[in-house]
Amino acid sequence: MNKIKNIGVLTSGGDSPGMNAAIRAVVRGSLYYKLEVTGILRGYDGLINADFISMDGKSVANIIQRGGTILKTARCDEFRTKEGRAKAYQNLVDHKIDALVVIGGDGTFTGADIFSKEYDIPVVGLPGTIDNDLEGTDLTIGYDTAINTVVNAVDKIRDTAESHDRLFIVEVMGRDSGLIALRSGIGVGAEAILIPEAKTSVDELITRLHHGRKDKASKIIVVAEGDEAGGAYKVGEVLKEEFPSYDIRISVLGHIQRGGKPSCMDRVLASRLGVAAVEGLLEGKTGVMAGQINREIVFTPFFKAIKHIDAAQITPAWLRLAEILSL
Ligand code: ATP
């Protein structure tokens, strides 16, 4: 017989659109099974400082469509220490919280993995990150919204680029993962996509620009912030030297990629996974992330989920596609 009576829920690391839909699903899923739910504010920071709020069906009303996270999020170095985690566990015991749902990315799951092994507390994770870089789920919560934000922004840039015969270098988020750049780059019809996994050299890009069709009014190059070429400004400097006649502009999209209303895809994914996390805990699962693969709910151990998906394997096909389509 499962003894869980009170589930704590927190959001941690970088925020992503759809986190609110996930919180709502965890709360309502818990209420459905007659469990109490405690909201933990600002991720692991709130866990260590006992910043807890009791949640009911009403406290998550009218949030499914809102970006950000009503529970706030934070980066918390104290949770990396044994002492910090000991305080966190004591707070859970004192407040009779007997299970946790953590919503975040790989850092959040690394902390959760250590914590669930150190202490006798079941923990299930939900993939809340715009990067889509976790094993064990086809999509992470927030990725679909983020790539649509990029596509909408770059479509606008394309209009002005086309009018002025300009080349735009657009920098998108992705320090370690080029998946946002890859998908959105295909979606906007980019002339080239530079990502950390592909070790694309700027020389290659220059060769392509020299040999590409000359009658194009505009050119868009999408660069992931973590690309080894050093980001949009660095690429811009090199191209300006090589192509002095080009009218080159830089646009760094920045934090707009994290905000905004979640897409329907992200709301549905978050809703389904939030309830699955509660049901997983009730079935005795711990140390795992709830994800969706080929439409099925799958629970993947944290240590596997945080092994970044091997994007290097899938990128050549996508980059080839981008090259074919840019002719
Ligand atoms: P995103 O992918 O959006 O950046 P994330 O979950 O990876 O989200 P991080 O800042 O890397 O975000 O991690 C969130 C928090 O998880 C950290 O602030 C820290 O509290 C905790 N954490 C990360 N790594 C560890 C670790 N090795 N041990 C304990 N806790 C950790």
Tab-separated table of C-alpha atoms and ligand atoms in Angstrom:
chain	number	residue	atom	x	y	z
A	1	MET	CA	0.000	0.000	0.000
A	2	ASN	CA	1.466	3.359	-1.066
A	3	LYS	CA	1.832	5.779	1.843
A	4	ILE	CA	2.109	9.027	-0.133
A	5	LYS	CA	-0.217	11.699	1.258
A	6	ASN	CA	1.392	14.995	0.354
A	7	ILE	CA	3.279	15.733	-2.873
A	8	GLY	CA	5.634	18.714	-3.105
A	9	VAL	CA	6.094	20.341	-6.512
A	10	LEU	CA	8.809	22.747	-7.650
A	11	THR	CA	10.212	24.338	-10.807
A	12	SER	CA	13.970	24.756	-11.081
A	13	GLY	CA	16.696	25.975	-13.442
A	14	GLY	CA	15.742	28.022	-16.489
A	15	ASP	CA	12.007	28.612	-16.906
A	16	SER	CA	10.188	27.291	-19.948
A	17	PRO	CA	6.723	27.930	-21.384
A	18	GLY	CA	4.381	25.188	-20.199
A	19	MET	CA	5.785	24.908	-16.667
A	20	ASN	CA	2.515	26.382	-15.357
A	21	ALA	CA	0.486	23.806	-17.269
A	22	ALA	CA	2.700	21.122	-15.686
A	23	ILE	CA	2.190	22.529	-12.158
A	24	ARG	CA	-1.563	22.637	-12.756
A	25	ALA	CA	-1.566	18.999	-13.883
A	26	VAL	CA	0.455	17.873	-10.852
A	27	VAL	CA	-1.898	19.725	-8.498
A	28	ARG	CA	-5.126	18.553	-10.105
A	29	GLY	CA	-3.743	15.036	-10.607
A	30	SER	CA	-2.888	14.875	-6.907
A	31	LEU	CA	-6.310	16.174	-5.871
A	32	TYR	CA	-7.950	13.552	-8.079
A	33	TYR	CA	-6.182	10.872	-6.009
A	34	LYS	CA	-7.149	12.655	-2.755
A	35	LEU	CA	-3.582	13.754	-2.026
A	36	GLU	CA	-2.452	17.072	-0.592
A	37	VAL	CA	-0.115	19.235	-2.690
A	38	THR	CA	2.519	21.669	-1.470
A	39	GLY	CA	4.028	24.263	-3.799
A	40	ILE	CA	7.739	24.871	-3.196
A	41	LEU	CA	8.862	28.366	-4.223
A	42	ARG	CA	12.043	29.118	-6.233
A	43	GLY	CA	13.142	25.538	-6.786
A	44	TYR	CA	15.691	23.961	-4.456
A	45	ASP	CA	16.163	27.328	-2.761
A	46	GLY	CA	12.597	27.120	-1.415
A	47	LEU	CA	13.173	23.522	-0.384
A	48	ILE	CA	16.167	24.535	1.742
A	49	ASN	CA	14.377	27.569	3.225
A	50	ALA	CA	10.976	25.891	3.718
A	51	ASP	CA	9.284	28.380	1.422
A	52	PHE	CA	6.142	26.314	1.032
A	53	ILE	CA	2.543	27.077	0.059
A	54	SER	CA	-0.440	24.811	0.244
A	55	MET	CA	-2.122	24.375	-3.143
A	56	ASP	CA	-5.652	23.516	-4.171
A	57	GLY	CA	-7.622	23.331	-7.405
A	58	LYS	CA	-8.228	27.080	-7.367
A	59	SER	CA	-4.576	28.025	-6.894
A	60	VAL	CA	-3.838	26.701	-10.379
A	61	ALA	CA	-6.928	28.165	-12.067
A	62	ASN	CA	-6.319	30.274	-15.173
A	63	ILE	CA	-2.590	29.500	-15.477
A	64	ILE	CA	-2.492	26.899	-18.266
A	65	GLN	CA	-2.033	29.662	-20.849
A	66	ARG	CA	0.593	31.655	-18.940
A	67	GLY	CA	4.331	31.567	-19.629
A	68	GLY	CA	6.901	31.491	-16.813
A	69	THR	CA	6.166	29.667	-13.567
A	70	ILE	CA	3.864	30.763	-10.745
A	71	LEU	CA	6.141	28.888	-8.306
A	72	LYS	CA	9.155	30.946	-9.515
A	73	THR	CA	12.436	29.292	-10.300
A	74	ALA	CA	16.037	29.754	-9.220
A	75	ARG	CA	19.525	28.358	-9.408
A	76	CYS	CA	20.602	27.180	-5.958
A	77	ASP	CA	24.230	26.401	-5.189
A	78	GLU	CA	23.471	25.328	-1.611
A	79	PHE	CA	21.621	22.266	-2.925
A	80	ARG	CA	24.922	21.092	-4.411
A	81	THR	CA	26.224	20.637	-0.836
A	82	LYS	CA	25.420	17.776	1.560
A	83	GLU	CA	24.461	20.297	4.253
A	84	GLY	CA	22.018	22.057	1.933
A	85	ARG	CA	20.336	18.793	0.968
A	86	ALA	CA	20.157	17.752	4.641
A	87	LYS	CA	18.255	20.972	5.440
A	88	ALA	CA	15.964	20.321	2.480
A	89	TYR	CA	15.156	16.805	3.672
A	90	GLN	CA	14.497	17.961	7.243
A	91	ASN	CA	12.025	20.566	5.929
A	92	LEU	CA	10.176	17.880	3.986
A	93	VAL	CA	9.948	15.706	7.101
A	94	ASP	CA	8.809	18.666	9.267
A	95	HIS	CA	6.068	19.573	6.765
A	96	LYS	CA	5.039	15.957	6.152
A	97	ILE	CA	5.770	16.163	2.426
A	98	ASP	CA	6.424	12.578	1.405
A	99	ALA	CA	7.112	12.771	-2.349
A	100	LEU	CA	8.415	15.322	-4.858
A	101	VAL	CA	7.782	16.321	-8.457
A	102	VAL	CA	10.637	18.419	-9.852
A	103	ILE	CA	10.165	20.278	-13.124
A	104	GLY	CA	13.361	21.377	-14.875
A	105	GLY	CA	16.315	20.385	-17.025
A	106	ASP	CA	19.463	18.317	-16.637
A	107	GLY	CA	20.857	20.256	-13.659
A	108	THR	CA	17.571	19.882	-11.804
A	109	PHE	CA	17.580	16.120	-12.464
A	110	THR	CA	21.229	15.769	-11.421
A	111	GLY	CA	20.306	17.298	-8.044
A	112	ALA	CA	17.136	15.199	-7.815
A	113	ASP	CA	19.072	12.017	-8.577
A	114	ILE	CA	21.559	12.658	-5.774
A	115	PHE	CA	18.784	13.661	-3.341
A	116	SER	CA	16.555	10.647	-4.043
A	117	LYS	CA	19.515	8.296	-3.503
A	118	GLU	CA	20.675	10.071	-0.328
A	119	TYR	CA	17.266	10.195	1.363
A	120	ASP	CA	14.178	8.040	1.520
A	121	ILE	CA	11.944	10.294	-0.551
A	122	PRO	CA	10.430	9.359	-3.911
A	123	VAL	CA	11.136	11.922	-6.653
A	124	VAL	CA	9.749	12.028	-10.195
A	125	GLY	CA	10.878	14.658	-12.733
A	126	LEU	CA	9.157	16.451	-15.600
A	127	PRO	CA	11.234	17.700	-18.550
A	128	GLY	CA	10.791	21.485	-18.374
A	129	THR	CA	13.376	23.077	-20.657
A	130	ILE	CA	13.309	24.864	-24.005
A	131	ASP	CA	16.438	22.974	-25.141
A	132	ASN	CA	14.859	19.562	-25.899
A	133	ASP	CA	18.171	17.980	-24.930
A	134	LEU	CA	16.998	15.217	-22.576
A	135	GLU	CA	16.948	11.484	-23.262
A	136	GLY	CA	13.673	9.732	-22.560
A	137	THR	CA	11.211	12.082	-24.218
A	138	ASP	CA	10.633	13.068	-27.833
A	139	LEU	CA	9.957	16.629	-26.741
A	140	THR	CA	10.571	18.660	-23.613
A	141	ILE	CA	7.980	21.065	-22.231
A	142	GLY	CA	8.702	24.506	-23.724
A	143	TYR	CA	10.631	23.473	-26.834
A	144	ASP	CA	7.701	23.742	-29.238
A	145	THR	CA	6.812	27.216	-27.972
A	146	ALA	CA	10.445	28.370	-28.133
A	147	ILE	CA	10.975	27.275	-31.741
A	148	ASN	CA	7.696	28.919	-32.741
A	149	THR	CA	8.827	32.134	-31.039
A	150	VAL	CA	12.053	31.990	-33.050
A	151	VAL	CA	10.203	31.307	-36.294
A	152	ASN	CA	7.808	34.217	-35.707
A	153	ALA	CA	10.684	36.587	-34.935
A	154	VAL	CA	12.811	35.499	-37.887
A	155	ASP	CA	9.856	35.773	-40.283
A	156	LYS	CA	9.732	39.461	-39.328
A	157	ILE	CA	13.481	39.808	-39.764
A	158	ARG	CA	13.152	38.173	-43.196
A	159	ASP	CA	10.688	40.885	-44.285
A	160	THR	CA	13.137	43.677	-43.539
A	161	ALA	CA	16.126	41.654	-44.806
A	162	GLU	CA	14.328	41.099	-48.106
A	163	SER	CA	13.450	44.786	-48.486
A	164	HIS	CA	17.044	45.943	-47.932
A	165	ASP	CA	18.924	43.044	-49.583
A	166	ARG	CA	20.554	42.234	-46.273
A	167	LEU	CA	22.227	39.225	-44.725
A	168	PHE	CA	21.075	38.650	-41.148
A	169	ILE	CA	22.878	36.508	-38.633
A	170	VAL	CA	20.336	35.498	-36.006
A	171	GLU	CA	21.577	34.062	-32.716
A	172	VAL	CA	19.244	31.700	-30.862
A	173	MET	CA	19.517	29.988	-27.466
A	174	GLY	CA	21.461	26.745	-27.066
A	175	ARG	CA	24.734	26.774	-25.156
A	176	ASP	CA	25.312	23.027	-25.518
A	177	SER	CA	22.492	22.016	-27.804
A	178	GLY	CA	21.770	23.186	-31.333
A	179	LEU	CA	18.274	21.710	-31.515
A	180	ILE	CA	16.491	25.099	-31.316
A	181	ALA	CA	18.708	26.411	-34.118
A	182	LEU	CA	18.237	23.291	-36.253
A	183	ARG	CA	14.447	23.119	-36.136
A	184	SER	CA	13.813	26.833	-36.343
A	185	GLY	CA	16.480	27.197	-39.039
A	186	ILE	CA	14.632	24.697	-41.237
A	187	GLY	CA	11.343	26.423	-40.352
A	188	VAL	CA	12.524	29.858	-41.511
A	189	GLY	CA	14.302	28.610	-44.624
A	190	ALA	CA	17.745	29.621	-43.324
A	191	GLU	CA	20.606	29.740	-45.813
A	192	ALA	CA	22.864	28.166	-43.168
A	193	ILE	CA	22.628	26.847	-39.587
A	194	LEU	CA	25.584	26.809	-37.180
A	195	ILE	CA	25.328	24.545	-34.134
A	196	PRO	CA	27.709	23.295	-31.440
A	197	GLU	CA	27.339	19.618	-32.364
A	198	ALA	CA	28.318	19.983	-35.999
A	199	LYS	CA	31.655	21.781	-35.650
A	200	THR	CA	30.709	23.868	-38.659
A	201	SER	CA	33.629	25.982	-39.687
A	202	VAL	CA	33.064	29.542	-40.793
A	203	ASP	CA	35.292	28.684	-43.794
A	204	GLU	CA	32.658	26.234	-44.966
A	205	LEU	CA	30.031	28.916	-44.603
A	206	ILE	CA	32.140	31.356	-46.625
A	207	THR	CA	32.584	28.777	-49.391
A	208	ARG	CA	28.846	28.232	-49.495
A	209	LEU	CA	28.118	31.930	-49.671
A	210	HIS	CA	30.658	32.312	-52.510
A	211	HIS	CA	29.079	29.486	-54.490
A	212	GLY	CA	25.446	30.118	-53.578
A	213	ARG	CA	22.817	31.648	-55.831
A	214	LYS	CA	23.649	35.305	-56.419
A	215	ASP	CA	20.114	36.531	-57.035
A	216	LYS	CA	18.891	36.064	-53.450
A	217	ALA	CA	17.571	39.302	-51.996
A	218	SER	CA	18.016	38.217	-48.371
A	219	LYS	CA	20.031	35.657	-46.503
A	220	ILE	CA	19.394	34.361	-42.993
A	221	ILE	CA	22.034	32.469	-41.028
A	222	VAL	CA	20.864	30.939	-37.753
A	223	VAL	CA	23.587	30.480	-35.131
A	224	ALA	CA	23.192	28.669	-31.800
A	225	GLU	CA	24.794	30.696	-28.997
A	226	GLY	CA	27.127	27.782	-28.132
A	227	ASP	CA	28.436	27.263	-31.646
A	228	GLU	CA	32.223	27.056	-31.734
A	229	ALA	CA	32.390	29.944	-34.193
A	230	GLY	CA	31.683	32.121	-31.128
A	231	GLY	CA	28.153	33.449	-31.644
A	232	ALA	CA	26.541	35.848	-34.108
A	233	TYR	CA	28.850	38.845	-33.577
A	234	LYS	CA	32.016	36.803	-34.168
A	235	VAL	CA	30.564	35.221	-37.307
A	236	GLY	CA	29.472	38.693	-38.426
A	237	GLU	CA	33.033	40.075	-38.094
A	238	VAL	CA	34.474	37.303	-40.258
A	239	LEU	CA	31.790	37.638	-42.922
A	240	LYS	CA	32.142	41.421	-43.058
A	241	GLU	CA	35.827	41.017	-43.874
A	242	GLU	CA	35.208	38.378	-46.515
A	243	PHE	CA	32.176	40.058	-48.102
A	244	PRO	CA	32.675	43.829	-47.746
A	245	SER	CA	29.861	44.510	-50.205
A	246	TYR	CA	27.275	42.608	-48.120
A	247	ASP	CA	24.942	44.574	-45.869
A	248	ILE	CA	25.277	42.381	-42.760
A	249	ARG	CA	23.150	42.766	-39.617
A	250	ILE	CA	23.102	40.846	-36.350
A	251	SER	CA	20.089	39.973	-34.264
A	252	VAL	CA	20.394	38.166	-30.920
A	253	LEU	CA	16.929	36.943	-29.966
A	254	GLY	CA	17.759	36.346	-26.277
A	255	HIS	CA	15.172	35.848	-23.585
A	256	ILE	CA	12.059	36.264	-25.700
A	257	GLN	CA	12.680	32.577	-26.471
A	258	ARG	CA	11.831	31.613	-22.886
A	259	GLY	CA	8.676	33.654	-22.522
A	260	GLY	CA	5.212	33.831	-23.960
A	261	LYS	CA	2.074	31.733	-23.989
A	262	PRO	CA	2.829	28.035	-24.302
A	263	SER	CA	1.756	26.427	-27.577
A	264	CYS	CA	-1.078	23.917	-27.482
A	265	MET	CA	1.502	21.121	-27.996
A	266	ASP	CA	3.372	22.210	-24.863
A	267	ARG	CA	0.177	22.583	-22.812
A	268	VAL	CA	-1.010	19.099	-23.766
A	269	LEU	CA	2.410	17.521	-23.170
A	270	ALA	CA	2.734	19.233	-19.772
A	271	SER	CA	-0.806	18.222	-18.796
A	272	ARG	CA	-0.305	14.595	-19.705
A	273	LEU	CA	3.136	14.295	-18.096
A	274	GLY	CA	2.024	16.112	-14.915
A	275	VAL	CA	-0.697	13.568	-14.226
A	276	ALA	CA	1.670	10.733	-15.238
A	277	ALA	CA	4.196	11.942	-12.642
A	278	VAL	CA	1.599	11.723	-9.863
A	279	GLU	CA	0.464	8.278	-11.017
A	280	GLY	CA	4.099	7.176	-11.292
A	281	LEU	CA	4.740	8.191	-7.681
A	282	LEU	CA	1.634	6.310	-6.559
A	283	GLU	CA	2.897	3.218	-8.393
A	284	GLY	CA	6.150	3.450	-6.420
A	285	LYS	CA	8.388	5.036	-9.053
A	286	THR	CA	11.318	7.195	-7.980
A	287	GLY	CA	14.524	8.607	-9.459
A	288	VAL	CA	12.908	8.834	-12.894
A	289	MET	CA	11.694	11.421	-15.398
A	290	ALA	CA	8.273	11.087	-17.001
A	291	GLY	CA	8.496	11.590	-20.747
A	292	GLN	CA	6.615	10.772	-23.918
A	293	ILE	CA	8.119	8.642	-26.676
A	294	ASN	CA	6.055	7.720	-29.747
A	295	ARG	CA	2.945	8.913	-27.895
A	296	GLU	CA	3.556	6.524	-24.971
A	297	ILE	CA	4.418	7.621	-21.438
A	298	VAL	CA	7.908	6.396	-20.543
A	299	PHE	CA	9.796	6.689	-17.227
A	300	THR	CA	13.552	7.091	-17.650
A	301	PRO	CA	16.081	7.053	-14.789
A	302	PHE	CA	17.461	10.543	-14.133
A	303	PHE	CA	21.029	9.455	-14.860
A	304	LYS	CA	19.972	8.357	-18.357
A	305	ALA	CA	17.715	11.361	-19.024
A	306	ILE	CA	20.566	13.794	-18.353
A	307	LYS	CA	22.879	12.193	-20.878
A	308	HIS	CA	22.270	14.777	-23.556
A	309	ILE	CA	20.620	13.231	-26.565
A	310	ASP	CA	23.229	12.433	-29.106
A	311	ALA	CA	22.360	15.335	-31.350
A	312	ALA	CA	25.615	14.835	-33.259
A	313	GLN	CA	24.054	11.707	-34.757
A	314	ILE	CA	20.889	13.359	-35.970
A	315	THR	CA	22.292	16.673	-37.094
A	316	PRO	CA	23.994	15.689	-40.386
A	317	ALA	CA	20.636	14.747	-41.913
A	318	TRP	CA	19.007	17.994	-40.767
A	319	LEU	CA	21.940	20.116	-41.919
A	320	ARG	CA	21.885	18.381	-45.291
A	321	LEU	CA	18.183	19.115	-45.528
A	322	ALA	CA	18.837	22.798	-44.766
A	323	GLU	CA	21.550	22.871	-47.437
A	324	ILE	CA	19.301	21.261	-50.067
A	325	LEU	CA	16.488	23.662	-49.300
A	326	SER	CA	18.696	26.742	-49.435
A	327	LEU	CA	19.681	26.258	-53.097
B	1	ATP	P1	18.030	24.487	-17.902
B	1	ATP	O1	18.272	23.278	-18.783
B	1	ATP	O2	16.864	25.273	-18.353
B	1	ATP	O3	19.273	25.320	-17.688
B	1	ATP	P2	18.508	23.077	-15.469
B	1	ATP	O4	17.629	22.290	-14.596
B	1	ATP	O5	19.578	22.318	-16.222
B	1	ATP	O6	17.609	23.923	-16.450
B	1	ATP	P3	20.567	24.251	-13.763
B	1	ATP	O7	20.773	25.657	-13.341
B	1	ATP	O8	21.673	23.558	-14.461
B	1	ATP	O9	19.207	24.238	-14.618
B	1	ATP	O10	20.209	23.387	-12.456
B	1	ATP	C1	19.163	23.780	-11.596
B	1	ATP	C2	19.558	23.540	-10.167
B	1	ATP	O11	19.739	22.134	-9.952
B	1	ATP	C3	20.855	24.169	-9.713
B	1	ATP	O12	20.719	25.538	-9.414
B	1	ATP	C4	21.159	23.346	-8.461
B	1	ATP	O13	20.364	23.786	-7.376
B	1	ATP	C5	20.658	21.950	-8.885
B	1	ATP	N1	21.811	21.151	-9.311
B	1	ATP	C6	22.432	21.161	-10.496
B	1	ATP	N2	23.495	20.325	-10.505
B	1	ATP	C7	23.546	19.775	-9.263
B	1	ATP	C8	24.419	18.845	-8.611
B	1	ATP	N3	25.465	18.299	-9.244
B	1	ATP	N4	24.142	18.515	-7.330
B	1	ATP	C9	23.101	19.046	-6.680
B	1	ATP	N5	22.252	19.931	-7.236
B	1	ATP	C10	22.464	20.296	-8.496
